Tab-separated table of C-alpha atoms in Angstrom:
chain	number	residue	atom	x	y	z
A	1	ASP	CA	125.280	103.838	193.651
A	2	THR	CA	127.277	106.672	191.989
A	3	GLY	CA	129.951	106.422	193.342
A	4	VAL	CA	132.704	104.481	191.768
A	5	SER	CA	132.979	101.045	191.191
A	6	GLN	CA	135.431	98.189	190.667
A	7	ASN	CA	134.951	94.787	189.119
A	8	PRO	CA	135.642	92.730	190.248
A	9	ARG	CA	135.771	92.836	193.853
A	10	HIS	CA	137.573	90.333	194.551
A	11	LYS	CA	140.123	87.595	192.149
A	12	ILE	CA	142.306	84.747	192.896
A	13	THR	CA	144.845	83.209	189.587
A	14	LYS	CA	147.440	81.030	189.231
A	15	ARG	CA	151.009	82.418	188.995
A	16	GLY	CA	151.530	83.461	185.114
A	17	GLN	CA	147.739	83.739	184.685
A	18	ASN	CA	146.701	87.237	182.650
A	19	VAL	CA	143.769	89.159	185.155
A	20	THR	CA	141.772	92.198	183.810
A	21	PHE	CA	140.129	94.458	186.475
A	22	ARG	CA	137.656	96.824	185.337
A	23	CYS	CA	136.632	100.634	186.901
A	24	ASP	CA	133.559	102.826	186.165
A	25	PRO	CA	134.533	106.104	187.871
A	26	ILE	CA	131.996	108.669	188.860
A	27	SER	CA	129.611	110.120	185.426
A	28	GLU	CA	131.676	112.914	184.215
A	29	HIS	CA	134.619	112.667	186.060
A	30	ASN	CA	137.395	112.843	183.165
A	31	ARG	CA	139.674	112.150	185.764
A	32	LEU	CA	141.017	108.526	186.544
A	33	TYR	CA	143.546	107.240	188.711
A	34	TRP	CA	145.113	103.822	189.166
A	35	TYR	CA	146.921	103.171	193.065
A	36	ARG	CA	148.260	99.306	194.230
A	37	GLN	CA	148.248	99.258	198.287
A	38	THR	CA	149.825	96.474	199.911
A	39	LEU	CA	149.054	95.248	203.555
A	40	GLY	CA	149.918	98.302	205.986
A	41	GLN	CA	150.819	100.603	203.088
A	42	GLY	CA	149.246	103.424	201.851
A	43	PRO	CA	148.760	103.593	198.511
A	44	GLU	CA	150.884	103.534	195.619
A	45	PHE	CA	150.077	105.741	192.193
A	46	LEU	CA	150.027	103.223	188.876
A	47	THR	CA	149.058	105.763	186.179
A	48	TYR	CA	146.622	108.068	185.356
A	49	PHE	CA	143.970	109.285	182.698
A	50	GLN	CA	142.641	112.694	181.429
A	51	ASN	CA	139.340	111.769	179.335
A	52	GLU	CA	141.153	108.815	177.031
A	53	ALA	CA	144.752	110.390	177.069
A	54	GLN	CA	147.181	108.234	179.757
A	55	LEU	CA	149.789	111.601	181.021
A	56	GLU	CA	151.509	109.207	183.555
A	57	LYS	CA	152.804	105.991	184.248
A	58	SER	CA	154.746	105.177	188.153
A	59	ARG	CA	157.726	103.388	187.240
A	60	LEU	CA	156.030	100.243	189.553
A	61	LEU	CA	153.806	100.335	185.728
A	62	SER	CA	156.463	97.151	184.342
A	63	ASP	CA	155.639	95.877	181.073
A	64	ARG	CA	153.192	93.657	182.143
A	65	PHE	CA	150.492	95.892	183.344
A	66	SER	CA	148.953	98.120	180.533
A	67	ALA	CA	146.019	100.030	181.643
A	68	GLU	CA	143.297	101.634	178.756
A	69	ARG	CA	141.089	104.691	178.889
A	70	PRO	CA	139.366	104.124	175.263
A	71	LYS	CA	136.523	106.115	174.954
A	72	GLY	CA	137.150	107.988	178.056
A	73	SER	CA	135.258	106.485	180.805
A	74	PHE	CA	135.570	103.273	182.170
A	75	SER	CA	138.959	101.921	182.433
A	76	THR	CA	140.718	98.676	182.505
A	77	LEU	CA	144.271	98.127	184.119
A	78	GLU	CA	145.376	94.019	182.866
A	79	ILE	CA	148.043	92.096	184.433
A	80	GLN	CA	150.094	89.773	181.972
A	81	ARG	CA	151.679	87.004	183.084
A	82	THR	CA	150.780	87.652	187.268
A	83	GLU	CA	153.809	86.744	189.937
A	84	GLN	CA	152.982	86.973	193.859
A	85	GLY	CA	154.380	90.167	194.071
A	86	ASP	CA	151.139	91.501	191.934
A	87	SER	CA	148.818	90.772	194.919
A	88	ALA	CA	147.800	93.837	196.327
A	89	MET	CA	144.530	95.332	196.536
A	90	TYR	CA	144.326	97.535	193.164
A	91	LEU	CA	142.145	100.913	193.522
A	92	CYS	CA	140.404	103.063	190.718
A	93	ALA	CA	139.557	106.799	191.705
A	94	SER	CA	138.032	109.651	189.707
A	95	SER	CA	137.844	113.361	189.675
A	96	SER	CA	136.276	116.195	188.384
A	97	PRO	CA	138.715	119.220	188.225
A	98	THR	CA	138.484	122.575	190.266
A	99	GLY	CA	141.254	124.059	188.911
A	100	THR	CA	144.676	122.799	189.198
A	101	GLN	CA	145.418	119.736	189.160
A	102	GLY	CA	146.183	118.980	192.628
A	103	THR	CA	142.955	120.698	194.117
A	104	ASP	CA	140.178	118.499	193.112
A	105	THR	CA	139.246	115.258	195.128
A	106	GLN	CA	140.291	111.812	193.880
A	107	TYR	CA	137.210	110.024	195.168
A	108	PHE	CA	138.457	106.012	195.673
A	109	GLY	CA	136.052	103.049	194.433
A	110	PRO	CA	136.503	99.809	196.764
A	111	GLY	CA	139.134	98.105	194.860
A	112	THR	CA	139.904	94.694	193.730
A	113	ARG	CA	141.880	92.407	195.878
A	114	LEU	CA	143.964	90.481	193.923
A	115	THR	CA	146.135	87.382	195.161
A	116	VAL	CA	148.109	85.180	193.317
A	117	LEU	CA	148.748	81.765	194.392
B	1	ARG	CA	163.243	107.391	202.603
B	2	LYS	CA	159.966	107.360	201.383
B	3	GLU	CA	158.480	111.274	200.624
B	4	VAL	CA	155.570	111.127	203.108
B	5	GLU	CA	156.694	109.838	206.448
B	6	GLN	CA	154.438	109.193	208.872
B	7	ASP	CA	154.462	106.973	212.651
B	8	PRO	CA	152.542	103.580	211.754
B	9	GLY	CA	151.418	103.255	215.533
B	10	PRO	CA	149.006	101.617	216.383
B	11	PHE	CA	147.940	104.661	218.698
B	12	ASN	CA	145.812	102.994	221.494
B	13	VAL	CA	143.692	105.718	223.575
B	14	PRO	CA	140.320	105.960	225.351
B	15	GLU	CA	137.394	107.630	224.199
B	16	GLY	CA	137.120	110.945	225.214
B	17	ALA	CA	140.773	111.462	224.719
B	18	THR	CA	142.655	113.642	222.328
B	19	VAL	CA	145.266	112.419	220.516
B	20	ALA	CA	147.568	113.581	217.208
B	21	PHE	CA	149.278	112.602	214.560
B	22	ASN	CA	152.188	113.818	213.093
B	23	CYS	CA	153.789	113.774	209.214
B	24	THR	CA	156.707	115.053	207.536
B	25	TYR	CA	156.987	115.436	203.349
B	26	SER	CA	160.216	115.303	202.013
B	27	ASN	CA	159.428	117.388	198.490
B	28	SER	CA	159.167	121.129	198.979
B	29	ALA	CA	157.491	121.197	196.128
B	30	SER	CA	154.208	120.049	197.317
B	31	GLN	CA	151.326	121.678	196.465
B	32	SER	CA	148.461	120.495	198.295
B	33	PHE	CA	147.638	118.394	201.901
B	34	PHE	CA	144.896	116.317	202.744
B	35	TRP	CA	143.956	113.937	205.893
B	36	TYR	CA	142.462	110.556	204.464
B	37	ARG	CA	140.740	108.076	206.465
B	38	GLN	CA	140.792	104.837	205.740
B	39	ASP	CA	138.614	101.910	207.234
B	40	CYS	CA	140.253	98.010	207.631
B	41	ARG	CA	139.453	96.469	204.015
B	42	LYS	CA	137.884	99.523	202.250
B	43	GLU	CA	138.059	102.421	200.269
B	44	PRO	CA	140.261	105.819	201.829
B	45	LYS	CA	138.030	108.801	201.702
B	46	LEU	CA	139.009	112.215	202.546
B	47	LEU	CA	138.922	113.372	205.609
B	48	MET	CA	139.399	116.830	204.858
B	49	SER	CA	142.579	119.308	203.005
B	50	VAL	CA	144.817	121.303	204.857
B	51	TYR	CA	145.668	124.589	204.807
B	52	SER	CA	149.148	126.850	205.699
B	53	SER	CA	146.560	128.501	207.838
B	54	GLY	CA	145.085	125.997	209.454
B	55	ASN	CA	141.874	124.632	209.329
B	56	GLU	CA	139.018	122.453	211.609
B	57	ASP	CA	135.914	120.970	211.279
B	58	GLY	CA	134.178	119.574	213.726
B	59	ARG	CA	136.219	117.507	216.473
B	60	PHE	CA	139.024	117.749	213.684
B	61	THR	CA	141.929	120.089	213.441
B	62	ALA	CA	144.836	120.002	210.968
B	63	GLN	CA	147.488	122.466	210.761
B	64	LEU	CA	150.591	122.668	207.874
B	65	ASN	CA	154.055	123.879	208.500
B	66	ARG	CA	155.487	124.714	204.979
B	67	ALA	CA	158.718	125.677	205.931
B	68	SER	CA	159.016	122.549	208.502
B	69	GLN	CA	156.953	120.395	205.828
B	70	TYR	CA	155.341	118.984	208.516
B	71	ILE	CA	151.144	118.457	209.004
B	72	SER	CA	149.006	117.193	211.970
B	73	LEU	CA	146.271	115.931	212.614
B	74	LEU	CA	144.145	116.363	216.246
B	75	ILE	CA	141.019	114.773	216.971
B	76	ARG	CA	139.406	115.943	220.321
B	77	ASP	CA	136.693	113.508	222.127
B	78	SER	CA	137.684	110.502	220.587
B	79	LYS	CA	134.572	108.154	219.739
B	80	LEU	CA	134.324	104.473	219.144
B	81	SER	CA	133.987	105.218	215.118
B	82	ASP	CA	137.271	107.323	214.551
B	83	SER	CA	139.029	104.105	215.400
B	84	ALA	CA	140.666	103.732	211.479
B	85	THR	CA	143.710	104.230	209.618
B	86	TYR	CA	144.529	107.887	209.113
B	87	LEU	CA	146.893	108.551	205.997
B	88	CYS	CA	148.743	111.470	205.086
B	89	VAL	CA	149.114	112.478	201.573
B	90	VAL	CA	150.466	115.262	199.743
B	91	ASN	CA	149.553	116.344	195.932
B	92	ARG	CA	152.976	118.090	193.794
B	93	ASN	CA	149.882	119.058	191.313
B	94	THR	CA	150.670	116.760	189.234
B	95	GLY	CA	146.938	114.787	189.507
B	96	LYS	CA	149.086	112.255	191.389
B	97	LEU	CA	148.104	111.730	195.559
B	98	ILE	CA	151.266	110.371	197.531
B	99	PHE	CA	150.639	108.850	200.496
B	100	GLY	CA	152.232	107.881	203.751
B	101	GLN	CA	152.108	104.520	205.756
B	102	GLY	CA	149.261	105.630	207.670
B	103	THR	CA	148.999	105.600	210.987
B	104	THR	CA	146.523	103.275	212.849
B	105	LEU	CA	144.153	104.270	215.643
B	106	GLN	CA	141.998	102.373	218.207
B	107	VAL	CA	139.730	103.847	220.152
B	108	LYS	CA	138.186	102.189	223.477
B	109	PRO	CA	135.418	101.544	225.477
């Protein structure tokens, strides 16, 4: 399967614990995005990388959240001191530039479903 | 007010019906427009891009009205397999996608 992969698919944790998610984009896609989706809502943008550079971060990304893409390939999203409000589906997407940033198609991974007890 | 607004539905229609979804966006700087489909507990998948001239892909037709900041999706001859959530999406050419809440479609036999 050459699509976007995410691990783990499900994570249950207790409030206050740290969690880390991994995203492997489609090979040679240089753009990688993280989104968060809660029940009944559309995905919300969190952050975006072009190669290893983090180019934009949403206000949703509090100090407890950090994302990295150290070698411009896979990315990790860490949440420290998790809160119940962090429970959501965390989606990763990747794209390859076809021109302007607005026109390339973003392909989504299956997501990591986080439940904070 | 959300930047992209959609009627969440649900829309319950019989097989073979024609159904239309509408979406409005508030930021006139929006440059690219899409409809994504999301099945229950699955990831969003691109259904089609939306152009000012309108575009059609089989039973699906998308329209964009920049003056009214309005996007539509028409599904003809609905199939059971069309049951899903349809997400209206805009992009201001900054890279990030801005999603609406989604409209749920349930096609009944």
